[in-house]
Amino acid sequence: MTIEVGINGYGTIGKRVADAVRAQPDMEVVGVAKTRPNFEAEQAVANDFPLYAAVPERVEQFDEAGIELAGKVEELVQNSEIVVDTTPSGIGAENKAMYEEYDTPALYQGGEDAELVDVSFNARANFAEAEGADHTRVVSCNTTGLSRLIAALDEEYGVEKVRATLVRRGGDPAQSSRGPINDTLPDPVTIPSHHGPDVNTIFPDLDIDTLGMKVPATLTHTHSVNVELTDETDTEEVRGLLAGESRLFVIPEHMGIDGSGKLKEFALDSGRPRGDVWENAIWGESITVEGGDELYLFQAIHQESDVVPENVDAIRAVLGTADRRESIERTNEALGMGL
Ligand code: NAD
């Protein structure tokens, strides 16, 4: 029996989630909802996703653009076993009442407040907590990247304290209105940034401080991470541990990937759809343990795609159709993860 999934919001995250869900042997996409008949709406139809109007008053605009609709968003919600809401920040909260009306469990994205939902989710860290939840938030790209790393380290060594500086891309490649275009901003200038508390929605007892910056780049975020470990270890052991995690890609030195540009080029050369890097990309040479318990590293986080496999796993977690290990393996295999 396949899980019938609806996707409300077909933008940067939504279109990637739609493709990833379609690739799963145990899921099918019932349809996707869009507000406007733009190029993404055209592509949804071209890719054979039934298209639903997210704003009923705009049905005419789709008719005028010659884009065929399968119905209105309420019908999509009613016909779906679970909905993935990938609308812009804050719109998910407005949609919550609609999901409740049709008794359809919903996944939201990192742009929504943690208070909106029953549980915040990361597959590696707290898969089982989402079972049976009506409202689940797949945490942001940055929180996902930090959570994957912390979960692995905490399980093996214990974690005393995390300090991370997040050098954030100004906008996604298609976001023409974002910036800065010629500046380096402490953002937020206050410390800690909101990212640390967001990681605490996954690890409530974790001691973590984060600092944020914004730079004129679009390809990835880059994290500079320092973790104080409980048990002593060394550089080689940590490198081996991280390399053994399926959603952490430890970049080997010989590849000569010196930044996000070559990383994305490598992903494109590897045949990744849209040049996506679903894994945390950790520079192998940067992994350094000082004094037995102070770990340092740099990682790149592809903001447009690292949450995609997490959304797929969250579907199984909420519906209780697989445990963590089975789901992660199934998702990874269907997507072709592992660079
Ligand atoms: P986006 O703007 O690229 O896509 C959102 C889509 O939703 C657009 O197609 C838009 O037309 C549509 N939409 C707008 N209002 C709608 C409504 N009322 N009903 C249905 N659809 C509507 O945004 P995105 O980057 O995909 O972000 C979606 C969510 O994912 C946000 O919560 C964001 O914070 C989160 N997120 C984004 C990124 C990223 O870097 N892009 C990373 C992780 C998480």
PDB file of N, CA and C in Angstrom, residues 122-196:
ATOM      1  N   ASN A 122      14.076  15.783  13.195  1.00  0.00           N
ATOM      2  CA  ASN A 122      15.266  15.475  12.395  1.00  0.00           C
ATOM      3  C   ASN A 122      15.408  13.958  12.404  1.00  0.00           C
ATOM      4  N   ALA A 123      15.539  13.347  11.218  1.00  0.00           N
ATOM      5  CA  ALA A 123      15.480  11.878  11.122  1.00  0.00           C
ATOM      6  C   ALA A 123      16.560  11.215  11.971  1.00  0.00           C
ATOM      7  N   ARG A 124      17.769  11.712  11.927  1.00  0.00           N
ATOM      8  CA  ARG A 124      18.879  11.087  12.634  1.00  0.00           C
ATOM      9  C   ARG A 124      18.733  11.210  14.148  1.00  0.00           C
ATOM     10  N   ALA A 125      18.145  12.336  14.585  1.00  0.00           N
ATOM     11  CA  ALA A 125      18.154  12.643  16.020  1.00  0.00           C
ATOM     12  C   ALA A 125      16.906  12.195  16.779  1.00  0.00           C
ATOM     13  N   ASN A 126      15.712  12.378  16.202  1.00  0.00           N
ATOM     14  CA  ASN A 126      14.517  12.086  17.015  1.00  0.00           C
ATOM     15  C   ASN A 126      13.350  11.504  16.208  1.00  0.00           C
ATOM     16  N   PHE A 127      13.656  10.618  15.290  1.00  0.00           N
ATOM     17  CA  PHE A 127      12.678  10.007  14.379  1.00  0.00           C
ATOM     18  C   PHE A 127      11.414   9.545  15.106  1.00  0.00           C
ATOM     19  N   ALA A 128      11.606   8.768  16.172  1.00  0.00           N
ATOM     20  CA  ALA A 128      10.465   8.093  16.813  1.00  0.00           C
ATOM     21  C   ALA A 128       9.491   9.061  17.487  1.00  0.00           C
ATOM     22  N   GLU A 129       9.966  10.269  17.803  1.00  0.00           N
ATOM     23  CA  GLU A 129       9.098  11.223  18.519  1.00  0.00           C
ATOM     24  C   GLU A 129       7.929  11.728  17.673  1.00  0.00           C
ATOM     25  N   ALA A 130       8.024  11.566  16.346  1.00  0.00           N
ATOM     26  CA  ALA A 130       6.976  12.118  15.475  1.00  0.00           C
ATOM     27  C   ALA A 130       5.799  11.171  15.278  1.00  0.00           C
ATOM     28  N   GLU A 131       5.917   9.926  15.722  1.00  0.00           N
ATOM     29  CA  GLU A 131       4.853   8.953  15.425  1.00  0.00           C
ATOM     30  C   GLU A 131       3.501   9.438  15.953  1.00  0.00           C
ATOM     31  N   GLY A 132       2.534   9.477  15.073  1.00  0.00           N
ATOM     32  CA  GLY A 132       1.163   9.863  15.435  1.00  0.00           C
ATOM     33  C   GLY A 132       0.930  11.364  15.568  1.00  0.00           C
ATOM     34  N   ALA A 133       1.953  12.185  15.322  1.00  0.00           N
ATOM     35  CA  ALA A 133       1.776  13.641  15.496  1.00  0.00           C
ATOM     36  C   ALA A 133       0.886  14.210  14.388  1.00  0.00           C
ATOM     37  N   ASP A 134       0.014  15.151  14.747  1.00  0.00           N
ATOM     38  CA  ASP A 134      -0.820  15.810  13.730  1.00  0.00           C
ATOM     39  C   ASP A 134      -0.032  16.900  13.017  1.00  0.00           C
ATOM     40  N   HIS A 135       0.856  17.564  13.769  1.00  0.00           N
ATOM     41  CA  HIS A 135       1.586  18.707  13.207  1.00  0.00           C
ATOM     42  C   HIS A 135       3.070  18.553  13.542  1.00  0.00           C
ATOM     43  N   THR A 136       3.880  18.422  12.505  1.00  0.00           N
ATOM     44  CA  THR A 136       5.313  18.142  12.672  1.00  0.00           C
ATOM     45  C   THR A 136       6.097  19.174  11.867  1.00  0.00           C
ATOM     46  N   ARG A 137       7.166  19.688  12.452  1.00  0.00           N
ATOM     47  CA  ARG A 137       7.994  20.676  11.736  1.00  0.00           C
ATOM     48  C   ARG A 137       9.339  20.046  11.386  1.00  0.00           C
ATOM     49  N   VAL A 138       9.645  19.962  10.114  1.00  0.00           N
ATOM     50  CA  VAL A 138      10.990  19.541   9.694  1.00  0.00           C
ATOM     51  C   VAL A 138      11.854  20.791   9.852  1.00  0.00           C
ATOM     52  N   VAL A 139      12.849  20.712  10.725  1.00  0.00           N
ATOM     53  CA  VAL A 139      13.592  21.924  11.088  1.00  0.00           C
ATOM     54  C   VAL A 139      14.366  22.481   9.894  1.00  0.00           C
ATOM     55  N   SER A 140      14.838  23.716  10.045  1.00  0.00           N
ATOM     56  CA  SER A 140      15.452  24.455   8.930  1.00  0.00           C
ATOM     57  C   SER A 140      16.695  23.754   8.393  1.00  0.00           C
ATOM     58  N   CYS A 141      17.188  24.262   7.289  1.00  0.00           N
ATOM     59  CA  CYS A 141      18.404  23.708   6.663  1.00  0.00           C
ATOM     60  C   CYS A 141      19.587  23.753   7.636  1.00  0.00           C
ATOM     61  N   ASN A 142      19.771  24.892   8.307  1.00  0.00           N
ATOM     62  CA  ASN A 142      20.904  25.011   9.239  1.00  0.00           C
ATOM     63  C   ASN A 142      20.729  24.094  10.443  1.00  0.00           C
ATOM     64  N   THR A 143      19.526  24.039  11.001  1.00  0.00           N
ATOM     65  CA  THR A 143      19.280  23.191  12.168  1.00  0.00           C
ATOM     66  C   THR A 143      19.403  21.720  11.788  1.00  0.00           C
ATOM     67  N   THR A 144      18.975  21.376  10.584  1.00  0.00           N
ATOM     68  CA  THR A 144      19.149  19.994  10.103  1.00  0.00           C
ATOM     69  C   THR A 144      20.634  19.646  10.035  1.00  0.00           C
ATOM     70  N   GLY A 145      21.423  20.549   9.454  1.00  0.00           N
ATOM     71  CA  GLY A 145      22.862  20.295   9.310  1.00  0.00           C
ATOM     72  C   GLY A 145      23.546  20.139  10.654  1.00  0.00           C
ATOM     73  N   LEU A 146      23.200  20.988  11.607  1.00  0.00           N
ATOM     74  CA  LEU A 146      23.813  20.878  12.936  1.00  0.00           C
ATOM     75  C   LEU A 146      23.318  19.629  13.658  1.00  0.00           C
ATOM     76  N   SER A 147      22.045  19.308  13.529  1.00  0.00           N
ATOM     77  CA  SER A 147      21.472  18.164  14.264  1.00  0.00           C
ATOM     78  C   SER A 147      22.071  16.838  13.817  1.00  0.00           C
ATOM     79  N   ARG A 148      22.278  16.683  12.507  1.00  0.00           N
ATOM     80  CA  ARG A 148      22.881  15.429  12.015  1.00  0.00           C
ATOM     81  C   ARG A 148      24.258  15.221  12.639  1.00  0.00           C
ATOM     82  N   LEU A 149      25.018  16.305  12.688  1.00  0.00           N
ATOM     83  CA  LEU A 149      26.379  16.226  13.210  1.00  0.00           C
ATOM     84  C   LEU A 149      26.374  15.964  14.715  1.00  0.00           C
ATOM     85  N   ILE A 150      25.563  16.710  15.430  1.00  0.00           N
ATOM     86  CA  ILE A 150      25.523  16.586  16.890  1.00  0.00           C
ATOM     87  C   ILE A 150      25.027  15.203  17.308  1.00  0.00           C
ATOM     88  N   ALA A 151      24.027  14.675  16.595  1.00  0.00           N
ATOM     89  CA  ALA A 151      23.483  13.357  16.959  1.00  0.00           C
ATOM     90  C   ALA A 151      24.582  12.300  16.906  1.00  0.00           C
ATOM     91  N   ALA A 152      25.384  12.331  15.845  1.00  0.00           N
ATOM     92  CA  ALA A 152      26.443  11.329  15.690  1.00  0.00           C
ATOM     93  C   ALA A 152      27.499  11.483  16.791  1.00  0.00           C
ATOM     94  N   LEU A 153      27.892  12.709  17.068  1.00  0.00           N
ATOM     95  CA  LEU A 153      28.938  12.950  18.074  1.00  0.00           C
ATOM     96  C   LEU A 153      28.440  12.634  19.479  1.00  0.00           C
ATOM     97  N   ASP A 154      27.200  13.024  19.752  1.00  0.00           N
ATOM     98  CA  ASP A 154      26.646  12.831  21.089  1.00  0.00           C
ATOM     99  C   ASP A 154      26.528  11.341  21.412  1.00  0.00           C
ATOM    100  N   GLU A 155      26.087  10.561  20.421  1.00  0.00           N
ATOM    101  CA  GLU A 155      25.935   9.122  20.619  1.00  0.00           C
ATOM    102  C   GLU A 155      27.278   8.459  20.924  1.00  0.00           C
ATOM    103  N   GLU A 156      28.336   8.903  20.261  1.00  0.00           N
ATOM    104  CA  GLU A 156      29.636   8.242  20.376  1.00  0.00           C
ATOM    105  C   GLU A 156      30.464   8.746  21.564  1.00  0.00           C
ATOM    106  N   TYR A 157      30.462  10.074  21.775  1.00  0.00           N
ATOM    107  CA  TYR A 157      31.377  10.646  22.778  1.00  0.00           C
ATOM    108  C   TYR A 157      30.680  11.415  23.908  1.00  0.00           C
ATOM    109  N   GLY A 158      29.423  11.830  23.664  1.00  0.00           N
ATOM    110  CA  GLY A 158      28.778  12.791  24.546  1.00  0.00           C
ATOM    111  C   GLY A 158      29.230  14.192  24.143  1.00  0.00           C
ATOM    112  N   VAL A 159      28.339  15.167  24.283  1.00  0.00           N
ATOM    113  CA  VAL A 159      28.670  16.550  23.906  1.00  0.00           C
ATOM    114  C   VAL A 159      28.457  17.462  25.116  1.00  0.00           C
ATOM    115  N   GLU A 160      29.515  18.220  25.480  1.00  0.00           N
ATOM    116  CA  GLU A 160      29.416  19.157  26.601  1.00  0.00           C
ATOM    117  C   GLU A 160      28.888  20.512  26.142  1.00  0.00           C
ATOM    118  N   LYS A 161      29.400  20.961  24.979  1.00  0.00           N
ATOM    119  CA  LYS A 161      29.053  22.317  24.534  1.00  0.00           C
ATOM    120  C   LYS A 161      29.311  22.443  23.034  1.00  0.00           C
ATOM    121  N   VAL A 162      28.400  23.124  22.328  1.00  0.00           N
ATOM    122  CA  VAL A 162      28.595  23.404  20.896  1.00  0.00           C
ATOM    123  C   VAL A 162      28.665  24.907  20.696  1.00  0.00           C
ATOM    124  N   ARG A 163      29.656  25.357  19.917  1.00  0.00           N
ATOM    125  CA  ARG A 163      29.739  26.761  19.503  1.00  0.00           C
ATOM    126  C   ARG A 163      29.846  26.744  17.987  1.00  0.00           C
ATOM    127  N   ALA A 164      28.930  27.449  17.318  1.00  0.00           N
ATOM    128  CA  ALA A 164      28.963  27.421  15.850  1.00  0.00           C
ATOM    129  C   ALA A 164      28.717  28.811  15.282  1.00  0.00           C
ATOM    130  N   THR A 165      29.520  29.177  14.269  1.00  0.00           N
ATOM    131  CA  THR A 165      29.287  30.411  13.518  1.00  0.00           C
ATOM    132  C   THR A 165      28.742  30.025  12.156  1.00  0.00           C
ATOM    133  N   LEU A 166      27.566  30.566  11.839  1.00  0.00           N
ATOM    134  CA  LEU A 166      26.879  30.200  10.607  1.00  0.00           C
ATOM    135  C   LEU A 166      27.049  31.337   9.600  1.00  0.00           C
ATOM    136  N   VAL A 167      27.822  31.081   8.559  1.00  0.00           N
ATOM    137  CA  VAL A 167      28.005  32.069   7.493  1.00  0.00           C
ATOM    138  C   VAL A 167      26.942  31.749   6.453  1.00  0.00           C
ATOM    139  N   ARG A 168      25.912  32.591   6.436  1.00  0.00           N
ATOM    140  CA  ARG A 168      24.699  32.224   5.686  1.00  0.00           C
ATOM    141  C   ARG A 168      24.669  32.883   4.313  1.00  0.00           C
ATOM    142  N   ARG A 169      24.165  32.137   3.333  1.00  0.00           N
ATOM    143  CA  ARG A 169      24.017  32.706   1.985  1.00  0.00           C
ATOM    144  C   ARG A 169      22.959  33.823   2.056  1.00  0.00           C
ATOM    145  N   GLY A 170      23.158  34.864   1.228  1.00  0.00           N
ATOM    146  CA  GLY A 170      22.200  35.970   1.265  1.00  0.00           C
ATOM    147  C   GLY A 170      20.823  35.552   0.783  1.00  0.00           C
ATOM    148  N   GLY A 171      20.772  34.705  -0.235  1.00  0.00           N
ATOM    149  CA  GLY A 171      19.486  34.234  -0.762  1.00  0.00           C
ATOM    150  C   GLY A 171      19.737  33.018  -1.627  1.00  0.00           C
ATOM    151  N   ASP A 172      18.654  32.336  -2.037  1.00  0.00           N
ATOM    152  CA  ASP A 172      18.803  31.220  -2.971  1.00  0.00           C
ATOM    153  C   ASP A 172      19.070  31.792  -4.365  1.00  0.00           C
ATOM    154  N   PRO A 173      19.617  30.981  -5.281  1.00  0.00           N
ATOM    155  CA  PRO A 173      19.963  31.516  -6.603  1.00  0.00           C
ATOM    156  C   PRO A 173      18.813  32.246  -7.308  1.00  0.00           C
ATOM    157  N   ALA A 174      17.582  31.772  -7.117  1.00  0.00           N
ATOM    158  CA  ALA A 174      16.460  32.399  -7.835  1.00  0.00           C
ATOM    159  C   ALA A 174      15.854  33.587  -7.085  1.00  0.00           C
ATOM    160  N   GLN A 175      16.345  33.878  -5.889  1.00  0.00           N
ATOM    161  CA  GLN A 175      15.731  34.959  -5.097  1.00  0.00           C
ATOM    162  C   GLN A 175      16.358  36.308  -5.462  1.00  0.00           C
ATOM    163  N   SER A 176      15.821  36.938  -6.502  1.00  0.00           N
ATOM    164  CA  SER A 176      16.414  38.164  -7.038  1.00  0.00           C
ATOM    165  C   SER A 176      16.305  39.358  -6.096  1.00  0.00           C
ATOM    166  N   SER A 177      15.447  39.277  -5.083  1.00  0.00           N
ATOM    167  CA  SER A 177      15.259  40.441  -4.211  1.00  0.00           C
ATOM    168  C   SER A 177      16.089  40.365  -2.928  1.00  0.00           C
ATOM    169  N   ARG A 178      16.904  39.312  -2.788  1.00  0.00           N
ATOM    170  CA  ARG A 178      17.631  39.152  -1.516  1.00  0.00           C
ATOM    171  C   ARG A 178      19.030  39.739  -1.582  1.00  0.00           C
ATOM    172  N   GLY A 179      19.679  39.844  -0.454  1.00  0.00           N
ATOM    173  CA  GLY A 179      21.028  40.376  -0.394  1.00  0.00           C
ATOM    174  C   GLY A 179      21.712  39.933   0.863  1.00  0.00           C
ATOM    175  N   PRO A 180      22.849  40.533   1.247  1.00  0.00           N
ATOM    176  CA  PRO A 180      23.472  41.720   0.637  1.00  0.00           C
ATOM    177  C   PRO A 180      24.159  41.379  -0.687  1.00  0.00           C
ATOM    178  N   ILE A 181      24.392  42.429  -1.535  1.00  0.00           N
ATOM    179  CA  ILE A 181      25.156  42.161  -2.748  1.00  0.00           C
ATOM    180  C   ILE A 181      26.597  42.649  -2.623  1.00  0.00           C
ATOM    181  N   ASN A 182      26.914  43.439  -1.619  1.00  0.00           N
ATOM    182  CA  ASN A 182      28.307  43.844  -1.451  1.00  0.00           C
ATOM    183  C   ASN A 182      28.561  44.193   0.010  1.00  0.00           C
ATOM    184  N   ASP A 183      28.376  43.215   0.875  1.00  0.00           N
ATOM    185  CA  ASP A 183      28.570  43.503   2.297  1.00  0.00           C
ATOM    186  C   ASP A 183      28.741  42.198   3.073  1.00  0.00           C
ATOM    187  N   THR A 184      29.205  42.320   4.283  1.00  0.00           N
ATOM    188  CA  THR A 184      29.338  41.170   5.178  1.00  0.00           C
ATOM    189  C   THR A 184      28.649  41.570   6.470  1.00  0.00           C
ATOM    190  N   LEU A 185      27.537  40.935   6.768  1.00  0.00           N
ATOM    191  CA  LEU A 185      26.709  41.395   7.881  1.00  0.00           C
ATOM    192  C   LEU A 185      26.714  40.423   9.049  1.00  0.00           C
ATOM    193  N   PRO A 186      27.012  40.909  10.258  1.00  0.00           N
ATOM    194  CA  PRO A 186      26.641  40.099  11.412  1.00  0.00           C
ATOM    195  C   PRO A 186      25.108  40.042  11.396  1.00  0.00           C
ATOM    196  N   ASP A 187      24.507  38.861  11.342  1.00  0.00           N
ATOM    197  CA  ASP A 187      23.045  38.785  11.187  1.00  0.00           C
ATOM    198  C   ASP A 187      22.506  37.520  11.828  1.00  0.00           C
ATOM    199  N   PRO A 188      21.900  37.624  12.998  1.00  0.00           N
ATOM    200  CA  PRO A 188      21.658  38.865  13.715  1.00  0.00           C
ATOM    201  C   PRO A 188      22.926  39.339  14.424  1.00  0.00           C
ATOM    202  N   VAL A 189      22.972  40.643  14.694  1.00  0.00           N
ATOM    203  CA  VAL A 189      24.171  41.186  15.349  1.00  0.00           C
ATOM    204  C   VAL A 189      24.198  40.805  16.833  1.00  0.00           C
ATOM    205  N   THR A 190      23.050  40.436  17.354  1.00  0.00           N
ATOM    206  CA  THR A 190      22.973  40.011  18.762  1.00  0.00           C
ATOM    207  C   THR A 190      23.365  38.535  18.891  1.00  0.00           C
ATOM    208  N   ILE A 191      23.855  38.193  20.070  1.00  0.00           N
ATOM    209  CA  ILE A 191      24.339  36.827  20.309  1.00  0.00           C
ATOM    210  C   ILE A 191      23.613  36.252  21.516  1.00  0.00           C
ATOM    211  N   PRO A 192      23.143  35.032  21.480  1.00  0.00           N
ATOM    212  CA  PRO A 192      23.256  34.081  20.377  1.00  0.00           C
ATOM    213  C   PRO A 192      22.233  34.350  19.286  1.00  0.00           C
ATOM    214  N   SER A 193      22.487  33.806  18.088  1.00  0.00           N
ATOM    215  CA  SER A 193      21.489  33.879  17.024  1.00  0.00           C
ATOM    216  C   SER A 193      20.365  32.890  17.362  1.00  0.00           C
ATOM    217  N   HIS A 194      19.273  32.963  16.613  1.00  0.00           N
ATOM    218  CA  HIS A 194      18.113  32.097  16.911  1.00  0.00           C
ATOM    219  C   HIS A 194      18.395  30.623  16.594  1.00  0.00           C
ATOM    220  N   HIS A 195      19.523  30.342  15.920  1.00  0.00           N
ATOM    221  CA  HIS A 195      19.755  28.957  15.477  1.00  0.00           C
ATOM    222  C   HIS A 195      19.981  28.000  16.643  1.00  0.00           C
ATOM    223  N   GLY A 196      20.715  28.488  17.671  1.00  0.00           N
ATOM    224  CA  GLY A 196      20.974  27.629  18.840  1.00  0.00           C
ATOM    225  C   GLY A 196      19.669  27.173  19.493  1.00  0.00           C
TER     226      GLY A 196
END
